[in-house]
């Protein structure tokens, strides 16, 4: 196993760990009554957020130069798309569209980043394995995002968790990023 | 930039994964180099030339 594969495997273990910690604290603070403990949980949930940033920096430093270029390219396009979309929505709000919380910026940017990564990896994969196999892989990945998200929605309904749209998007984004990376890097590095 | 990485690799009987492991990069990087979608840095170009025991200009041409 080369440096890039090791770095990416480590990234997914660490990323899933910090996301699990964040989602755990997210749900826990929703069930705790207002007070010092709730405030502490709000502050504590910032720790996995910052650790997530550190995990991404570590992953960037661990991968080889081609992947660094792909990461930078995806991130740059995602940042530009997010800026354009948020600026456009800001203008459209003046025409009467409802105000949206700034917290939506993260799922938007995460989604743009994921889509850009998928696009570049899709092109890479198609050049080696052909379009038909790549389409099959893309369908499998989308199903793997949709099925756990649907299961989460069902489970949240049954157990009485807060199944707001924001929580569902958070879960879907986390699954999408984890699977995206797993399929793109780990599976294909080993191919 | 064109390169003869695929031919050099085939002559040695190595897979893309073999070359990737020898250069400590991912298999996708070798694929991107061979298909001309990525031009390597100077350190990687030197490493490739050293691996195939030839000069950089024998592997890459503008």
mmCIF file of C-alpha atoms in Angstrom:
data_model
loop_
_atom_site.group_PDB
_atom_site.id
_atom_site.type_symbol
_atom_site.label_atom_id
_atom_site.label_comp_id
_atom_site.label_asym_id
_atom_site.label_seq_id
_atom_site.Cartn_x
_atom_site.Cartn_y
_atom_site.Cartn_z
ATOM 1 C CA UNK A 1 0.000 0.000 0.000
ATOM 2 C CA UNK A 2 1.438 3.364 -1.035
ATOM 3 C CA UNK A 3 1.510 6.693 0.803
ATOM 4 C CA UNK A 4 -1.668 8.005 -0.854
ATOM 5 C CA UNK A 5 -3.712 4.891 -0.031
ATOM 6 C CA UNK A 6 -2.520 4.916 3.576
ATOM 7 C CA UNK A 7 -3.292 8.619 3.906
ATOM 8 C CA UNK A 8 -6.767 8.216 2.438
ATOM 9 C CA UNK A 9 -7.618 5.196 4.603
ATOM 10 C CA UNK A 10 -6.514 7.153 7.665
ATOM 11 C CA UNK A 11 -8.598 10.127 6.466
ATOM 12 C CA UNK A 12 -11.796 8.055 6.275
ATOM 13 C CA UNK A 13 -11.323 6.548 9.707
ATOM 14 C CA UNK A 14 -10.686 9.995 11.182
ATOM 15 C CA UNK A 15 -13.435 11.700 9.139
ATOM 16 C CA UNK A 16 -16.075 9.144 10.123
ATOM 17 C CA UNK A 17 -14.935 9.521 13.760
ATOM 18 C CA UNK A 18 -15.316 13.308 13.837
ATOM 19 C CA UNK A 19 -18.625 13.178 11.927
ATOM 20 C CA UNK A 20 -19.971 10.569 14.374
ATOM 21 C CA UNK A 21 -18.883 12.785 17.283
ATOM 22 C CA UNK A 22 -20.517 15.849 15.697
ATOM 23 C CA UNK A 23 -23.795 14.081 14.866
ATOM 24 C CA UNK A 24 -23.842 12.521 18.360
ATOM 25 C CA UNK A 25 -23.430 15.919 20.019
ATOM 26 C CA UNK A 26 -25.972 17.449 17.582
ATOM 27 C CA UNK A 27 -28.656 15.010 18.721
ATOM 28 C CA UNK A 28 -27.612 15.036 22.364
ATOM 29 C CA UNK A 29 -27.874 18.815 22.679
ATOM 30 C CA UNK A 30 -31.355 18.664 21.148
ATOM 31 C CA UNK A 31 -32.536 16.413 24.004
ATOM 32 C CA UNK A 32 -30.966 18.361 26.873
ATOM 33 C CA UNK A 33 -32.994 21.156 28.534
ATOM 34 C CA UNK A 34 -31.727 24.738 28.299
ATOM 35 C CA UNK A 35 -28.964 25.459 30.791
ATOM 36 C CA UNK A 36 -25.258 25.147 31.439
ATOM 37 C CA UNK A 37 -25.055 21.565 30.107
ATOM 38 C CA UNK A 38 -26.754 22.540 26.835
ATOM 39 C CA UNK A 39 -24.371 25.501 26.443
ATOM 40 C CA UNK A 40 -21.433 23.189 27.142
ATOM 41 C CA UNK A 41 -22.681 20.773 24.462
ATOM 42 C CA UNK A 42 -22.953 23.637 21.955
ATOM 43 C CA UNK A 43 -19.328 24.584 22.628
ATOM 44 C CA UNK A 44 -18.238 20.913 22.642
ATOM 45 C CA UNK A 45 -19.757 20.369 19.187
ATOM 46 C CA UNK A 46 -17.224 22.899 17.855
ATOM 47 C CA UNK A 47 -14.391 20.492 18.723
ATOM 48 C CA UNK A 48 -15.271 17.882 16.043
ATOM 49 C CA UNK A 49 -15.853 20.728 13.555
ATOM 50 C CA UNK A 50 -12.303 22.026 14.031
ATOM 51 C CA UNK A 51 -10.923 18.495 14.196
ATOM 52 C CA UNK A 52 -12.630 17.885 10.827
ATOM 53 C CA UNK A 53 -10.640 20.773 9.350
ATOM 54 C CA UNK A 54 -7.427 19.313 10.784
ATOM 55 C CA UNK A 55 -8.322 15.857 9.382
ATOM 56 C CA UNK A 56 -8.744 17.379 5.914
ATOM 57 C CA UNK A 57 -5.386 19.168 6.116
ATOM 58 C CA UNK A 58 -3.729 15.886 7.144
ATOM 59 C CA UNK A 59 -5.372 14.085 4.216
ATOM 60 C CA UNK A 60 -4.254 16.787 1.792
ATOM 61 C CA UNK A 61 -0.670 16.459 2.996
ATOM 62 C CA UNK A 62 -0.780 12.658 2.787
ATOM 63 C CA UNK A 63 -1.921 12.270 -0.834
ATOM 64 C CA UNK A 64 0.270 12.508 -3.936
ATOM 65 C CA UNK A 65 0.623 15.536 -6.201
ATOM 66 C CA UNK A 66 -2.096 14.497 -8.697
ATOM 67 C CA UNK A 67 -4.684 14.127 -5.942
ATOM 68 C CA UNK A 68 -3.583 17.403 -4.398
ATOM 69 C CA UNK A 69 -4.291 19.057 -7.729
ATOM 70 C CA UNK A 70 -7.727 17.390 -7.941
ATOM 71 C CA UNK A 71 -8.585 18.416 -4.370
ATOM 72 C CA UNK A 72 -7.538 22.018 -5.014
ATOM 73 C CA UNK A 73 -9.410 22.124 -8.328
ATOM 74 C CA UNK A 74 -12.609 20.735 -6.757
ATOM 75 C CA UNK A 75 -12.329 23.044 -3.758
ATOM 76 C CA UNK A 76 -11.747 26.118 -5.927
ATOM 77 C CA UNK A 77 -14.736 25.370 -8.183
ATOM 78 C CA UNK A 78 -16.926 24.522 -5.163
ATOM 79 C CA UNK A 79 -15.955 27.809 -3.457
ATOM 80 C CA UNK A 80 -16.739 29.767 -6.627
ATOM 81 C CA UNK A 81 -20.073 27.986 -7.106
ATOM 82 C CA UNK A 82 -21.018 28.582 -3.467
ATOM 83 C CA UNK A 83 -20.143 32.283 -3.793
ATOM 84 C CA UNK A 84 -22.210 32.597 -6.998
ATOM 85 C CA UNK A 85 -25.201 30.686 -5.597
ATOM 86 C CA UNK A 86 -25.275 32.559 -2.275
ATOM 87 C CA UNK A 87 -24.833 35.922 -4.020
ATOM 88 C CA UNK A 88 -27.603 35.065 -6.496
ATOM 89 C CA UNK A 89 -29.920 33.989 -3.687
ATOM 90 C CA UNK A 90 -29.131 37.185 -1.789
ATOM 91 C CA UNK A 91 -30.335 39.184 -4.797
ATOM 92 C CA UNK A 92 -33.402 36.971 -5.235
ATOM 93 C CA UNK A 93 -34.327 37.499 -1.573
ATOM 94 C CA UNK A 94 -35.008 41.120 -2.470
ATOM 95 C CA UNK A 95 -37.656 39.815 -4.850
ATOM 96 C CA UNK A 96 -39.400 38.023 -1.999
ATOM 97 C CA UNK A 97 -37.671 34.628 -1.627
ATOM 98 C CA UNK A 98 -37.549 33.504 2.042
ATOM 99 C CA UNK A 99 -34.479 34.258 4.198
ATOM 100 C CA UNK A 100 -32.266 31.189 4.742
ATOM 101 C CA UNK A 101 -29.888 30.588 7.642
ATOM 102 C CA UNK A 102 -26.134 30.895 7.031
ATOM 103 C CA UNK A 103 -25.776 27.280 8.247
ATOM 104 C CA UNK A 104 -27.084 26.182 4.834
ATOM 105 C CA UNK A 105 -23.804 27.358 3.321
ATOM 106 C CA UNK A 106 -22.012 24.232 4.623
ATOM 107 C CA UNK A 107 -24.302 21.641 3.006
ATOM 108 C CA UNK A 108 -24.277 23.764 -0.158
ATOM 109 C CA UNK A 109 -20.495 23.947 -0.279
ATOM 110 C CA UNK A 110 -20.089 20.310 0.786
ATOM 111 C CA UNK A 111 -22.482 19.278 -1.971
ATOM 112 C CA UNK A 112 -20.689 21.411 -4.591
ATOM 113 C CA UNK A 113 -17.334 19.982 -3.469
ATOM 114 C CA UNK A 114 -18.667 16.439 -3.612
ATOM 115 C CA UNK A 115 -20.133 16.952 -7.072
ATOM 116 C CA UNK A 116 -16.874 18.455 -8.386
ATOM 117 C CA UNK A 117 -14.884 15.545 -6.908
ATOM 118 C CA UNK A 118 -17.310 13.087 -8.478
ATOM 119 C CA UNK A 119 -17.007 14.838 -11.841
ATOM 120 C CA UNK A 120 -13.196 14.687 -11.892
ATOM 121 C CA UNK A 121 -13.129 11.133 -10.591
ATOM 122 C CA UNK A 122 -15.888 10.128 -13.016
ATOM 123 C CA UNK A 123 -13.759 11.390 -15.909
ATOM 124 C CA UNK A 124 -10.745 9.524 -14.535
ATOM 125 C CA UNK A 125 -12.703 6.336 -14.001
ATOM 126 C CA UNK A 126 -14.410 6.518 -17.426
ATOM 127 C CA UNK A 127 -11.062 6.858 -19.190
ATOM 128 C CA UNK A 128 -9.946 3.559 -17.654
ATOM 129 C CA UNK A 129 -13.086 1.452 -17.285
ATOM 130 C CA UNK A 130 -15.476 2.912 -19.892
ATOM 131 C CA UNK A 131 -18.674 4.922 -19.590
ATOM 132 C CA UNK A 132 -21.039 1.958 -18.981
ATOM 133 C CA UNK A 133 -19.134 0.694 -15.948
ATOM 134 C CA UNK A 134 -18.728 4.245 -14.668
ATOM 135 C CA UNK A 135 -22.490 4.871 -14.914
ATOM 136 C CA UNK A 136 -23.097 1.647 -12.981
ATOM 137 C CA UNK A 137 -20.637 2.802 -10.301
ATOM 138 C CA UNK A 138 -22.294 6.238 -10.100
ATOM 139 C CA UNK A 139 -25.747 4.631 -9.724
ATOM 140 C CA UNK A 140 -24.456 2.341 -6.978
ATOM 141 C CA UNK A 141 -22.962 5.287 -5.115
ATOM 142 C CA UNK A 142 -26.179 7.333 -5.348
ATOM 143 C CA UNK A 143 -28.153 4.319 -4.098
ATOM 144 C CA UNK A 144 -25.732 3.932 -1.195
ATOM 145 C CA UNK A 145 -26.395 7.569 -0.240
ATOM 146 C CA UNK A 146 -30.174 7.370 -0.756
ATOM 147 C CA UNK A 147 -30.757 4.078 1.111
ATOM 148 C CA UNK A 148 -29.011 4.988 4.425
ATOM 149 C CA UNK A 149 -30.599 8.466 4.297
ATOM 150 C CA UNK A 150 -34.063 6.921 3.801
ATOM 151 C CA UNK A 151 -33.322 4.487 6.642
ATOM 152 C CA UNK A 152 -32.292 7.418 8.825
ATOM 153 C CA UNK A 153 -35.566 9.222 8.036
ATOM 154 C CA UNK A 154 -37.559 6.075 8.902
ATOM 155 C CA UNK A 155 -35.558 5.476 12.098
ATOM 156 C CA UNK A 156 -35.815 9.146 13.097
ATOM 157 C CA UNK A 157 -39.595 8.980 12.664
ATOM 158 C CA UNK A 158 -39.866 5.765 14.681
ATOM 159 C CA UNK A 159 -37.604 6.869 17.550
ATOM 160 C CA UNK A 160 -38.742 10.476 17.661
ATOM 161 C CA UNK A 161 -35.415 12.047 16.685
ATOM 162 C CA UNK A 162 -35.455 15.565 15.237
ATOM 163 C CA UNK A 163 -35.809 14.641 11.542
ATOM 164 C CA UNK A 164 -35.682 18.178 10.239
ATOM 165 C CA UNK A 165 -34.580 18.810 6.668
ATOM 166 C CA UNK A 166 -31.278 20.206 7.973
ATOM 167 C CA UNK A 167 -30.493 17.006 9.923
ATOM 168 C CA UNK A 168 -31.376 14.866 6.907
ATOM 169 C CA UNK A 169 -29.119 16.943 4.668
ATOM 170 C CA UNK A 170 -26.329 16.706 7.250
ATOM 171 C CA UNK A 171 -26.623 12.915 7.331
ATOM 172 C CA UNK A 172 -26.855 12.641 3.524
ATOM 173 C CA UNK A 173 -23.837 14.958 3.048
ATOM 174 C CA UNK A 174 -21.753 12.961 5.541
ATOM 175 C CA UNK A 175 -22.646 9.652 3.879
ATOM 176 C CA UNK A 176 -22.056 11.133 0.432
ATOM 177 C CA UNK A 177 -18.602 12.495 1.291
ATOM 178 C CA UNK A 178 -17.542 9.287 3.038
ATOM 179 C CA UNK A 179 -18.744 7.003 0.233
ATOM 180 C CA UNK A 180 -17.472 9.319 -2.463
ATOM 181 C CA UNK A 181 -14.001 9.187 -1.027
ATOM 182 C CA UNK A 182 -14.177 5.469 -0.276
ATOM 183 C CA UNK A 183 -15.139 4.559 -3.833
ATOM 184 C CA UNK A 184 -12.892 7.076 -5.490
ATOM 185 C CA UNK A 185 -9.738 6.485 -3.510
ATOM 186 C CA UNK A 186 -9.693 3.236 -1.576
ATOM 187 C CA UNK A 187 -11.446 0.977 -4.104
ATOM 188 C CA UNK A 188 -9.783 2.455 -7.117
ATOM 189 C CA UNK A 189 -6.322 2.681 -5.613
ATOM 190 C CA UNK A 190 -6.528 -1.052 -5.057
ATOM 191 C CA UNK A 191 -7.848 -1.730 -8.582
ATOM 192 C CA UNK B 1 3.123 17.070 -22.840
ATOM 193 C CA UNK B 2 3.429 13.628 -24.495
ATOM 194 C CA UNK B 3 5.105 10.725 -22.739
ATOM 195 C CA UNK B 4 6.075 7.127 -23.420
ATOM 196 C CA UNK B 5 5.273 5.859 -19.949
ATOM 197 C CA UNK B 6 2.781 3.265 -21.206
ATOM 198 C CA UNK B 7 5.290 1.777 -23.671
ATOM 199 C CA UNK B 8 8.104 1.759 -21.095
ATOM 200 C CA UNK B 9 5.812 0.117 -18.551
ATOM 201 C CA UNK B 10 4.650 -2.509 -21.075
ATOM 202 C CA UNK B 11 8.263 -3.299 -21.996
ATOM 203 C CA UNK B 12 8.985 -4.093 -18.350
ATOM 204 C CA UNK B 13 5.759 -6.107 -18.009
ATOM 205 C CA UNK B 14 4.567 -3.959 -15.104
ATOM 206 C CA UNK B 15 0.977 -3.015 -14.308
ATOM 207 C CA UNK B 16 -0.051 0.555 -13.487
ATOM 208 C CA UNK B 17 -0.288 -0.563 -9.860
ATOM 209 C CA UNK B 18 3.296 -1.875 -9.930
ATOM 210 C CA UNK B 19 4.616 1.441 -11.244
ATOM 211 C CA UNK B 20 2.467 3.344 -8.740
ATOM 212 C CA UNK B 21 3.919 1.333 -5.849
ATOM 213 C CA UNK B 22 7.495 1.807 -7.077
ATOM 214 C CA UNK B 23 6.957 5.581 -7.345
ATOM 215 C CA UNK B 24 4.898 5.828 -4.136
ATOM 216 C CA UNK B 25 1.954 7.446 -5.915
ATOM 217 C CA UNK B 26 -1.586 6.206 -6.582
ATOM 218 C CA UNK B 27 -2.617 4.077 -9.563
ATOM 219 C CA UNK B 28 -4.861 6.929 -10.767
ATOM 220 C CA UNK B 29 -1.816 9.177 -11.009
ATOM 221 C CA UNK B 30 -0.134 6.721 -13.378
ATOM 222 C CA UNK B 31 -3.355 6.447 -15.390
ATOM 223 C CA UNK B 32 -3.647 10.244 -15.610
ATOM 224 C CA UNK B 33 0.000 10.495 -16.733
ATOM 225 C CA UNK B 34 -0.392 7.804 -19.386
ATOM 226 C CA UNK B 35 -3.573 9.336 -20.794
ATOM 227 C CA UNK B 36 -1.941 12.777 -20.919
ATOM 228 C CA UNK B 37 -4.388 14.366 -18.470
ATOM 229 C CA UNK B 38 -1.673 15.257 -15.995
ATOM 230 C CA UNK B 39 1.861 16.590 -16.356
ATOM 231 C CA UNK B 40 4.078 15.542 -13.436
ATOM 232 C CA UNK B 41 6.181 17.804 -11.247
ATOM 233 C CA UNK B 42 9.940 17.799 -11.852
ATOM 234 C CA UNK B 43 10.674 15.542 -8.839
ATOM 235 C CA UNK B 44 8.129 12.950 -10.089
ATOM 236 C CA UNK B 45 9.428 13.208 -13.675
ATOM 237 C CA UNK B 46 12.966 12.548 -12.413
ATOM 238 C CA UNK B 47 11.722 9.614 -10.333
ATOM 239 C CA UNK B 48 9.994 8.120 -13.407
ATOM 240 C CA UNK B 49 13.138 8.511 -15.518
ATOM 241 C CA UNK B 50 15.242 6.938 -12.765
ATOM 242 C CA UNK B 51 12.818 4.011 -12.427
ATOM 243 C CA UNK B 52 13.105 3.184 -16.141
ATOM 244 C CA UNK B 53 16.860 3.951 -16.143
ATOM 245 C CA UNK B 54 16.611 6.580 -18.883
ATOM 246 C CA UNK B 55 16.761 10.354 -19.308
ATOM 247 C CA UNK B 56 13.739 12.598 -18.731
ATOM 248 C CA UNK B 57 13.661 13.542 -22.420
ATOM 249 C CA UNK B 58 13.405 9.835 -23.297
ATOM 250 C CA UNK B 59 10.157 9.639 -21.327
ATOM 251 C CA UNK B 60 8.633 13.073 -21.913
ATOM 252 C CA UNK B 61 8.491 15.283 -24.973
ATOM 253 C CA UNK B 62 6.802 18.668 -25.322
#
